[in-house]
Short mmCIF file of C-alpha atoms in Angstrom, two decimals:
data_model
loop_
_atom_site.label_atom_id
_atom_site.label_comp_id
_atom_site.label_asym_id
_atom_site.label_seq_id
_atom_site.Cartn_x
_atom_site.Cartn_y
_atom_site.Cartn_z
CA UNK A 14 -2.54 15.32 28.31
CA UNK A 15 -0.22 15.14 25.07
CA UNK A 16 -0.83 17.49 22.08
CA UNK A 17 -1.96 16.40 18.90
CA UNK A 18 -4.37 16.18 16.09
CA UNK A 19 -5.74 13.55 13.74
CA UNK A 20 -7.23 15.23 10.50
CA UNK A 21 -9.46 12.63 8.76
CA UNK A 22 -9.82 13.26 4.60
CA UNK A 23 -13.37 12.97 3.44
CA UNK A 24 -13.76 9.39 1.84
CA UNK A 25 -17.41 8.35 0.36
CA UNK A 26 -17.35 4.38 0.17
CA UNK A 27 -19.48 2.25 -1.89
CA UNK A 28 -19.87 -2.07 -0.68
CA UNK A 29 -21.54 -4.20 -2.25
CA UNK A 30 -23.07 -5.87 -5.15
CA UNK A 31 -24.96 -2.14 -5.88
CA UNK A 32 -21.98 -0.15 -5.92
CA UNK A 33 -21.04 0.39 -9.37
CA UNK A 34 -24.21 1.92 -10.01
CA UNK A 35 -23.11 5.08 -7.88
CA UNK A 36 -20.18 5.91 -9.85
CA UNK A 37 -22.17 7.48 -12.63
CA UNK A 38 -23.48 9.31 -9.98
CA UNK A 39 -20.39 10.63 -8.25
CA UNK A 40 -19.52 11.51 -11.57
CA UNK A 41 -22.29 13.56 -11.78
CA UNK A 42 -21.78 15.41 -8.66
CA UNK A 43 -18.41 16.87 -9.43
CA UNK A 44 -20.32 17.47 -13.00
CA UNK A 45 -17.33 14.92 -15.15
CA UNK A 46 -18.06 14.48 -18.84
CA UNK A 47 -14.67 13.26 -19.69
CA UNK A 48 -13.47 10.56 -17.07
CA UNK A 49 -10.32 8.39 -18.36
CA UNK A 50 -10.07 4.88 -16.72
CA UNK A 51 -6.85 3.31 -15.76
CA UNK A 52 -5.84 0.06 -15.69
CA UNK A 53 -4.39 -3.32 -16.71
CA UNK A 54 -4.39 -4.50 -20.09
CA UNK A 55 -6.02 -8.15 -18.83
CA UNK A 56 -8.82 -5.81 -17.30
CA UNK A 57 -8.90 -3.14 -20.51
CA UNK A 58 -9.25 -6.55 -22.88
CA UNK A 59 -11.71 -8.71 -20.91
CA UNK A 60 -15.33 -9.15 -20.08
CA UNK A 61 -15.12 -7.37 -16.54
CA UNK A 62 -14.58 -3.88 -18.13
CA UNK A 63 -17.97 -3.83 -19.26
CA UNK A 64 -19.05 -3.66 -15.70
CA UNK A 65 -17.59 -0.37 -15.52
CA UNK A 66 -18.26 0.71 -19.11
CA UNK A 67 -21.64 0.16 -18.25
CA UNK A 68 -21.52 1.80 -15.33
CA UNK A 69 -19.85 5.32 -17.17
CA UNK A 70 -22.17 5.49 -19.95
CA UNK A 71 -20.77 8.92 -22.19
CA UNK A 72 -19.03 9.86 -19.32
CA UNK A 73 -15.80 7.72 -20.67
CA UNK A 74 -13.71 9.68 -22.52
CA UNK A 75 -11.07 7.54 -23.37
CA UNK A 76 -9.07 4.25 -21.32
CA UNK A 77 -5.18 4.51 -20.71
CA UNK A 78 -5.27 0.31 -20.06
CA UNK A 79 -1.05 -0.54 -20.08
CA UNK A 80 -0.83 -0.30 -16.46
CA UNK A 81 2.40 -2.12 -15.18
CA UNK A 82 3.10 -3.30 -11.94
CA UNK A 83 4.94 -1.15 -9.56
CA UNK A 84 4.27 1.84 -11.44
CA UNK A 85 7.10 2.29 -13.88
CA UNK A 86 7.77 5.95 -14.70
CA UNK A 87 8.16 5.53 -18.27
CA UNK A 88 4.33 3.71 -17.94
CA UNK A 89 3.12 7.22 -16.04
CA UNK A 90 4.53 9.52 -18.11
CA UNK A 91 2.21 7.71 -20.97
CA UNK A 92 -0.67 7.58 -18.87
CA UNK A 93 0.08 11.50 -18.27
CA UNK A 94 -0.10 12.22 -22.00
CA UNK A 95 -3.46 10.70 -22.58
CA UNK A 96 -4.27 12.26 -19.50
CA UNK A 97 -4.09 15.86 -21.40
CA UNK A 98 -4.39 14.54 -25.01
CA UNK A 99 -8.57 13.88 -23.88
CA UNK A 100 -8.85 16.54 -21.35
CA UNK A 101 -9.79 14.45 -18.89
CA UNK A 102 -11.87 15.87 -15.63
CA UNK A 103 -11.61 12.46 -13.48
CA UNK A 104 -9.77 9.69 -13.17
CA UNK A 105 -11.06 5.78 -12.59
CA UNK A 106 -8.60 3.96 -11.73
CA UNK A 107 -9.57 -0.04 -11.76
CA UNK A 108 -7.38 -2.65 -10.15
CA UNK A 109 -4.68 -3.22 -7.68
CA UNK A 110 -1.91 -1.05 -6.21
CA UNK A 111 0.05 -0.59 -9.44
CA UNK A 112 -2.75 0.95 -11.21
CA UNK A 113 -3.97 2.87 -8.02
CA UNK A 114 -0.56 5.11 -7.96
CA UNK A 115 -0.25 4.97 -12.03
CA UNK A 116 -3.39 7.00 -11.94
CA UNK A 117 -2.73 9.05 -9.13
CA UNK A 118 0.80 9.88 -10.40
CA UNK A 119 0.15 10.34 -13.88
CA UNK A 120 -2.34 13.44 -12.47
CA UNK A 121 0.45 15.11 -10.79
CA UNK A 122 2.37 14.77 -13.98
CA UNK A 123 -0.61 15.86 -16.20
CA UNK A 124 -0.90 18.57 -13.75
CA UNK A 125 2.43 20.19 -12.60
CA UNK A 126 3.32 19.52 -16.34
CA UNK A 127 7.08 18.60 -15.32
CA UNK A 128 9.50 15.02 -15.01
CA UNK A 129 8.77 13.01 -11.91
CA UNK A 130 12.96 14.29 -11.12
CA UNK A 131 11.59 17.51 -10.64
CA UNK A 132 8.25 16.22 -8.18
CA UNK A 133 9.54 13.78 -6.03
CA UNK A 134 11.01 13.78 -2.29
CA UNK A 135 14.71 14.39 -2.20
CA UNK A 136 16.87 13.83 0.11
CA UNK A 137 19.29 16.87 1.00
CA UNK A 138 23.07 17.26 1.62
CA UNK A 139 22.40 17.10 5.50
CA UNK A 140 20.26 13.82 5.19
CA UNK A 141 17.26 15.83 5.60
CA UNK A 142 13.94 15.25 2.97
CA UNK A 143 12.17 18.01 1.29
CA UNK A 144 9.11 17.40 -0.83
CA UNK A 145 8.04 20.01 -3.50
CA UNK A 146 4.73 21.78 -3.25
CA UNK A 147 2.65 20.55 -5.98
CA UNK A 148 0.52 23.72 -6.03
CA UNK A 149 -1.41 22.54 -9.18
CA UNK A 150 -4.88 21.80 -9.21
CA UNK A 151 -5.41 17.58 -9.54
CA UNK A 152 -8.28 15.33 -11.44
CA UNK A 153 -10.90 14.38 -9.46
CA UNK A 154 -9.88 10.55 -8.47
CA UNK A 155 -12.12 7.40 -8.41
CA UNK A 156 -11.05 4.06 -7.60
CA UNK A 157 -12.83 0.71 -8.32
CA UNK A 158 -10.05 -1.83 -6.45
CA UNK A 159 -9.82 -5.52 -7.46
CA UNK A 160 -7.11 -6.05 -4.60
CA UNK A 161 -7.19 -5.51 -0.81
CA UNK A 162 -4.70 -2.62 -1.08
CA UNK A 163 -3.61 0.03 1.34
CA UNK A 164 -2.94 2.34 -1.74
CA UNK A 165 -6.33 3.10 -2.14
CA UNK A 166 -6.51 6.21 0.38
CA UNK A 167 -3.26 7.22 0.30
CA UNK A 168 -1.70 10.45 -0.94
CA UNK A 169 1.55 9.59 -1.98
CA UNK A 170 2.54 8.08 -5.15
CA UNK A 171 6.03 5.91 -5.51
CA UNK A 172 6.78 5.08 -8.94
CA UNK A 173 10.02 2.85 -10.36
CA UNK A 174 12.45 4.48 -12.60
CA UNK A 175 14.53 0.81 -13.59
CA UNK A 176 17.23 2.83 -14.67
CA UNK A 177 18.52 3.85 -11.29
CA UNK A 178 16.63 1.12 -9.56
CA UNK A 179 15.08 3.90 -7.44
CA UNK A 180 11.35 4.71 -6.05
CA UNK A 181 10.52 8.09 -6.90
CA UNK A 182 8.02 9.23 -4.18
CA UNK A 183 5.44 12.56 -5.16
CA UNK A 184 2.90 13.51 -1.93
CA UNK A 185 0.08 15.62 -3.16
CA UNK A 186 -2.62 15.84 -0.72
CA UNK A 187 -4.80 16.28 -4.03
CA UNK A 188 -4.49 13.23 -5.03
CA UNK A 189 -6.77 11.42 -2.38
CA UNK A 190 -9.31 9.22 -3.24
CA UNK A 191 -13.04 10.97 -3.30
CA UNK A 192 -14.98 7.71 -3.85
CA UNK A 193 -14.43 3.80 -3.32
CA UNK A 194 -16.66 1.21 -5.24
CA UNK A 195 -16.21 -2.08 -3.73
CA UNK A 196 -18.03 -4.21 -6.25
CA UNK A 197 -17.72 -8.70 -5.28
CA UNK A 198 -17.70 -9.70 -9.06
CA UNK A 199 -14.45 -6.89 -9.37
CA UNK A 200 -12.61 -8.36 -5.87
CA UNK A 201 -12.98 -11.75 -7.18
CA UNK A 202 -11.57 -11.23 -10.05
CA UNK A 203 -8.26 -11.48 -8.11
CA UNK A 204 -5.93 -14.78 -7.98
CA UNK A 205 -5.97 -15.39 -4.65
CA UNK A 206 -2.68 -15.74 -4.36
CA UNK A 207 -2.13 -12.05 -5.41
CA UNK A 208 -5.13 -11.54 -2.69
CA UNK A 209 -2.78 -12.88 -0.19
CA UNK A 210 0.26 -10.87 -0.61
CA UNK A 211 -1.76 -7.56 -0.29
CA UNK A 212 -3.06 -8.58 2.39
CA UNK A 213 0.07 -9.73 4.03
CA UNK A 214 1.33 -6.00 3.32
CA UNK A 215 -1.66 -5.11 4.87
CA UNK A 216 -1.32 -6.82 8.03
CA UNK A 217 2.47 -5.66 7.94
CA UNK A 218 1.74 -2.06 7.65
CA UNK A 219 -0.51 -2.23 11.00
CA UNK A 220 1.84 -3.78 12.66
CA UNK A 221 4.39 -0.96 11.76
CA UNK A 222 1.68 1.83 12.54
CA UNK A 223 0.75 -0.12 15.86
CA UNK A 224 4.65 -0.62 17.18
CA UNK A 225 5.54 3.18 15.87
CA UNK A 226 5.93 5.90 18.41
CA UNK A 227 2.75 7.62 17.53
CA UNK A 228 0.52 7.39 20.55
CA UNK A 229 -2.63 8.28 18.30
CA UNK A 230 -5.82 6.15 20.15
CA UNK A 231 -7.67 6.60 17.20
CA UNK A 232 -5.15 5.00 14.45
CA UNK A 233 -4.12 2.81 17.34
CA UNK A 234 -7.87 1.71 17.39
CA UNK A 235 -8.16 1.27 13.10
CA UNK A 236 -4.65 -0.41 13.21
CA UNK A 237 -6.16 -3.24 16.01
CA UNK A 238 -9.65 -3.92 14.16
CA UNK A 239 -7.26 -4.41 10.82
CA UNK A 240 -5.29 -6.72 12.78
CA UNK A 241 -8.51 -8.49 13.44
CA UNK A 242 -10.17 -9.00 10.12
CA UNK A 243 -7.20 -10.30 8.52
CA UNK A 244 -6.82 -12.96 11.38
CA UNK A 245 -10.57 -13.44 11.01
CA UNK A 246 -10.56 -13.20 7.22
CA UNK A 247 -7.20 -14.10 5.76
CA UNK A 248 -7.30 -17.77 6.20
CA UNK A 249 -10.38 -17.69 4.70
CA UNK A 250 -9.64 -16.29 1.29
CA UNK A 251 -6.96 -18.06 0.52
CA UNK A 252 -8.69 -21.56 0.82
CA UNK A 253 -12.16 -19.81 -0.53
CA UNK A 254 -13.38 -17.03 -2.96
CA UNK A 255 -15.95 -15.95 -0.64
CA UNK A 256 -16.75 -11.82 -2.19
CA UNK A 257 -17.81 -11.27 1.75
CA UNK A 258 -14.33 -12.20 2.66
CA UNK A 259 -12.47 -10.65 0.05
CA UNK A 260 -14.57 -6.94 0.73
CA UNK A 261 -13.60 -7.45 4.84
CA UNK A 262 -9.81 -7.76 3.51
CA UNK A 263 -10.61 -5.16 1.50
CA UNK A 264 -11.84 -2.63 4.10
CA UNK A 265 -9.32 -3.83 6.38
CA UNK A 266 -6.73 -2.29 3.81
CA UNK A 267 -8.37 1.13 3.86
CA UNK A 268 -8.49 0.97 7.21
CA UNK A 269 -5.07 0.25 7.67
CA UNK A 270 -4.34 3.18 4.99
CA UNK A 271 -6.38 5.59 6.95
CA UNK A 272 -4.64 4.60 10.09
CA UNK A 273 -0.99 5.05 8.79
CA UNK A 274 -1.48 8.04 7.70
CA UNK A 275 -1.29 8.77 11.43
CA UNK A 276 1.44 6.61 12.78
CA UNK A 277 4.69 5.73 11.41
CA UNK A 278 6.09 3.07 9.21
CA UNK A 279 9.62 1.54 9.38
CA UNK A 280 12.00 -0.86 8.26
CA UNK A 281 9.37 -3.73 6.86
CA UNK A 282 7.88 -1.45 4.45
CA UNK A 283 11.26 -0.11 3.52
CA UNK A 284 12.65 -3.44 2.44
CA UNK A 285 9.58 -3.85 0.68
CA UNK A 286 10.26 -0.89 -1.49
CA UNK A 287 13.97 -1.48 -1.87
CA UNK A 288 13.63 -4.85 -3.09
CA UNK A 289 10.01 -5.17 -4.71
CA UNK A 290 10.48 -3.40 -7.95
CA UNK A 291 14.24 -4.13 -7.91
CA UNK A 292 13.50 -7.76 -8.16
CA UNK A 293 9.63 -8.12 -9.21
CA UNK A 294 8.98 -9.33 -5.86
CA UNK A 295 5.08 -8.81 -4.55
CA UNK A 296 6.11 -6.04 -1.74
CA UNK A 297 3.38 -8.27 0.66
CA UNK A 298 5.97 -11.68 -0.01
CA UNK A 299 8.90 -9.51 1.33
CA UNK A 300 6.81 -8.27 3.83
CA UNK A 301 6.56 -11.71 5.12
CA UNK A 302 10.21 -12.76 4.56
CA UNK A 303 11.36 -9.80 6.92
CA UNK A 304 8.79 -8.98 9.66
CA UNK A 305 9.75 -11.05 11.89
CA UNK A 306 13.43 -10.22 12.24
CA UNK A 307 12.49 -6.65 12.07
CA UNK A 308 9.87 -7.39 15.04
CA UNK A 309 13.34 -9.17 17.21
CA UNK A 310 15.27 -5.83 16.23
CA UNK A 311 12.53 -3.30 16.98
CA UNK A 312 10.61 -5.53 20.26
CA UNK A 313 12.64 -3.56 23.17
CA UNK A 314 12.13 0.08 21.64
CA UNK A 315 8.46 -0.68 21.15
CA UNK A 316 6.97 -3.05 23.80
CA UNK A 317 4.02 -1.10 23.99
CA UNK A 318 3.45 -1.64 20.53
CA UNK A 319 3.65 -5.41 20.36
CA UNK A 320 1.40 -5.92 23.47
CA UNK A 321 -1.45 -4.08 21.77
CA UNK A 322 -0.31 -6.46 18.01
CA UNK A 323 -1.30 -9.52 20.98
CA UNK A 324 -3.96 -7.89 21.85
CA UNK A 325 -5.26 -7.95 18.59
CA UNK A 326 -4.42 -10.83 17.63
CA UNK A 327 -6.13 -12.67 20.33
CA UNK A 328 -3.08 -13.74 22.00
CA UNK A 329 -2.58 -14.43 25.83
CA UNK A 330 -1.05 -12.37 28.13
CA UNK A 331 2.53 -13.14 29.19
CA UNK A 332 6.07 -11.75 29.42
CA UNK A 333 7.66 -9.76 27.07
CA UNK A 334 9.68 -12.25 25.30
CA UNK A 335 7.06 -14.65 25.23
CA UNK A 336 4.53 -12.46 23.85
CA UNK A 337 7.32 -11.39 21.16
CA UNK A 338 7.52 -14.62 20.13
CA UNK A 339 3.75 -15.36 20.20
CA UNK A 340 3.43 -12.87 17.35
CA UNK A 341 6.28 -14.22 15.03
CA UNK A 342 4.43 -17.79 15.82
CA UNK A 343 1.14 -16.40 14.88
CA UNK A 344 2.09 -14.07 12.01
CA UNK A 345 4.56 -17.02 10.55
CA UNK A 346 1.59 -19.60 10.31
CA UNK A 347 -0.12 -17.38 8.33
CA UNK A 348 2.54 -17.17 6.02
CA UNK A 349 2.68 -21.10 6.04
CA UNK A 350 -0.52 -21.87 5.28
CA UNK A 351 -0.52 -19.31 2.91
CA UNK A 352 2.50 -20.97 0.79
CA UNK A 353 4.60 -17.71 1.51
CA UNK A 354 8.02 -18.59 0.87
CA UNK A 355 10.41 -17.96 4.57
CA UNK A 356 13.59 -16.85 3.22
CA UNK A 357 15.10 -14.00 0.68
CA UNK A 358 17.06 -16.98 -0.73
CA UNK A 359 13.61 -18.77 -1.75
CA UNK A 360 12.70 -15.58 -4.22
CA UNK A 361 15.80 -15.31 -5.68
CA UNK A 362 17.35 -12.46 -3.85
CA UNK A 363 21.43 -12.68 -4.33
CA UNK A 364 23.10 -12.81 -1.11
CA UNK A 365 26.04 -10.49 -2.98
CA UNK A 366 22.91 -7.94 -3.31
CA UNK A 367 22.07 -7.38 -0.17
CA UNK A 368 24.57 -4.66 1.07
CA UNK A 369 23.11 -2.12 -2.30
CA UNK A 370 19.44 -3.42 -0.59
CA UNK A 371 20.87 -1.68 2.44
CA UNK A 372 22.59 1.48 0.88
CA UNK A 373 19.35 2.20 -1.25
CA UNK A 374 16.76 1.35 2.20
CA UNK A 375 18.70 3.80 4.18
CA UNK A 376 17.77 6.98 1.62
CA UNK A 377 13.72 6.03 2.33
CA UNK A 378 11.60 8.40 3.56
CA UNK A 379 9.99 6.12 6.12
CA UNK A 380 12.74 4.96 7.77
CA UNK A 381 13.16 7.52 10.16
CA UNK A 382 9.14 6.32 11.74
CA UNK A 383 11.38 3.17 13.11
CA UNK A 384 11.05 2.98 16.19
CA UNK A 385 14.48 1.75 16.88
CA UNK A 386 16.81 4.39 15.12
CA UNK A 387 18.42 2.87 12.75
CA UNK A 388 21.91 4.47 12.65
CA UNK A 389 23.56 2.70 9.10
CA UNK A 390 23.48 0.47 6.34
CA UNK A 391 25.24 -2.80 8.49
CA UNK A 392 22.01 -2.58 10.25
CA UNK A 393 19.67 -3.35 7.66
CA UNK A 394 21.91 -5.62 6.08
CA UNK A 395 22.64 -7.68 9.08
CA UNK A 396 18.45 -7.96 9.03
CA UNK A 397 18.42 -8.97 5.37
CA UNK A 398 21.47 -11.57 6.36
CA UNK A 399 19.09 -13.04 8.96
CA UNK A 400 16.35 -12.90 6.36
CA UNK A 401 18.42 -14.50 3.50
#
């Protein structure tokens, strides 16, 4: 019997077309007069912010609503000020993944009261990470998602400082969603094609957790339902705007976040992050570009892994080989019919950029959940070559 443990964080969920009306209530229970809302400036400006006005009442104390995608530090560190300048006691933060982390992060800078230098992972002389202890206490936080995204339960918070064309992870425990409000006329409000992508990083990140070396049953088990809804679902929304579909994708996404807490990631969602924000590139449309030569370079070290990914997706038994490429098939066609472009080359990656991709991937924290060590930069870059 193998030792471990799988710690679950108290989430209270909200579905449906009733569930804005309990966030004036959660509000109430943690007794919040002064709750700042966080988001985009199409959502601050337009007609779908009275839904949550509404919803508020007095409780609104003020709207930080410059949110920019992938989290920009010098965006935070704004969102951080207001933050203190209305003595905020909660934070509602309303959108996608961008404004998800904005919030969380600018509550760990509100909070610890120091640069995002100072509160990030670093990584040490010997190669090793350390994390600070962010000992401060953090805002209550309350999100009302518009996008199926993973970074709705999560805990860390990655934010993009352009000037050294680095993410800047915090991990604050803290931080964690307390309630989820999935409301149809706020999922729908989504282009679909944005729908897509998230939920391509969704199906990515299972994937990852599934073909990790964690031998959690219960992740294992959240990771194969996700895989399951988005092969039910994901076809679906991006011919349809169907609020039913859109809140399975949705839940899928938490579902995958809960479950990857518990596993590992690897070198998909590290590509993501070292070319996303680098080159405004969706991190679910790079997602799609790499998996499958990451799946090729990782199938031997985790054929466990991939036979539960058939599994899941309904996908017959055979050999190894043949079920690997079963997966990239089935995974692939997704892309296609979702107009997901195949190569690096196709979203304007530079070929001559692909060795500082590689230098800058091998410094991320989840590199090391791989489950086929990845020993240096020629590595990833002979992936990206494949990819480009």
């Amino acid at each position: 019997m193998q030792n471990f443990q799988h710690v679950t964080p108290p989430l209270r969920l909200f579905h449906g077309p009733d569930s804005l009306a309990h966030l004036g209530r959660e509000l109430d229970r943690i007794k919040s007069q002064r709750a700042v809302v966080i988001c985009g400036d199409w959502l601050a400006k337009g007609p779908l912010f009275e839904r949550v006005s509404a919803a508020l009442g007095a409780r609104c104390a003020g709207v930080y609503g410059e949110v920019l995608g992938h989290s920009p530090v010098a965006s935070v560190e704004d969102a951080a000020t207001l933050l203190r300048s209305l003595d905020a006691d909660a934070v509602i933060a309303v959108g996608g993944g961008s404004a998800i982390v904005t919030a969380r992060a600018a509550s760990i800078l509100a909070a610890e009261g120091k640069p995002v230098s100072e509160l990030c992972t670093v990584t040490e002389a010997d190669g090793s990470l350390r994390s600070p202890k962010l000992s401060a206490p953090k805002l209550p936080q309350f999100i009302v998602p518009t996008t199926p995204t993973t970074a709705t339960v999560k805990a860390g918070s990655a934010v993009f400082d352009p000037v050294s064309g680095q993410r800047l992870a915090m991990f604050d425990p803290k931080t964690r969603v307390q309630s989820v409000f999935i409301d149809p006329e706020m999922i729908l409000s989504a282009p679909r094609g944005l729908v897509a992508t998230a939920s391509i990083n969704t199906l990515s990140m299972a994937i990852e957790g599934l073909t990790s070396r964690s031998q959690d049953a219960l992740a294992q088990g959240a990771l194969m339902q996700v895989l399951r809804l988005i092969g039910q679902n994901l076809p679906r929304a991006a011919r349809e705007d169907d609020p039913a579909v859109r809140g399975q994708l949705v839940l899928a996404a938490i579902l995958c976040g809960q479950g990857t807490d518990h596993t590992a990631a690897g070198i998909t969602t590290v590509l993501g992050h070292a070319i996303g924000a680098r080159h405004e590139i969706e991190n679910g449309t790079v997602n799609a570009i790499v998996l499958p030569h990451v799946l090729r370079f990782n199938a031997e070290a985790a054929a466990a892994g991939v036979a539960d990914v058939a599994a899941a997706l309904d996908l017959p038994r055979s050999t190894a080989q043949e079920t690997l490429e079963q997966i990239t098939q089935k995974v692939t066609s997704f892309f296609d019919d979702l107009g997901v472009p195949r190569r690096l080359r196709d979203v304007n990656v530079p070929r001559e950029g692909l060795a500082d991709i590689a230098a800058h991937g091998m410094g991320d924290w989840f590199l090391r959940g791989n489950p086929r060590p990845v020993r240096s930069a020629a590595e990833l870059q002979q992936i990206l070559e494949e990819a480009w």
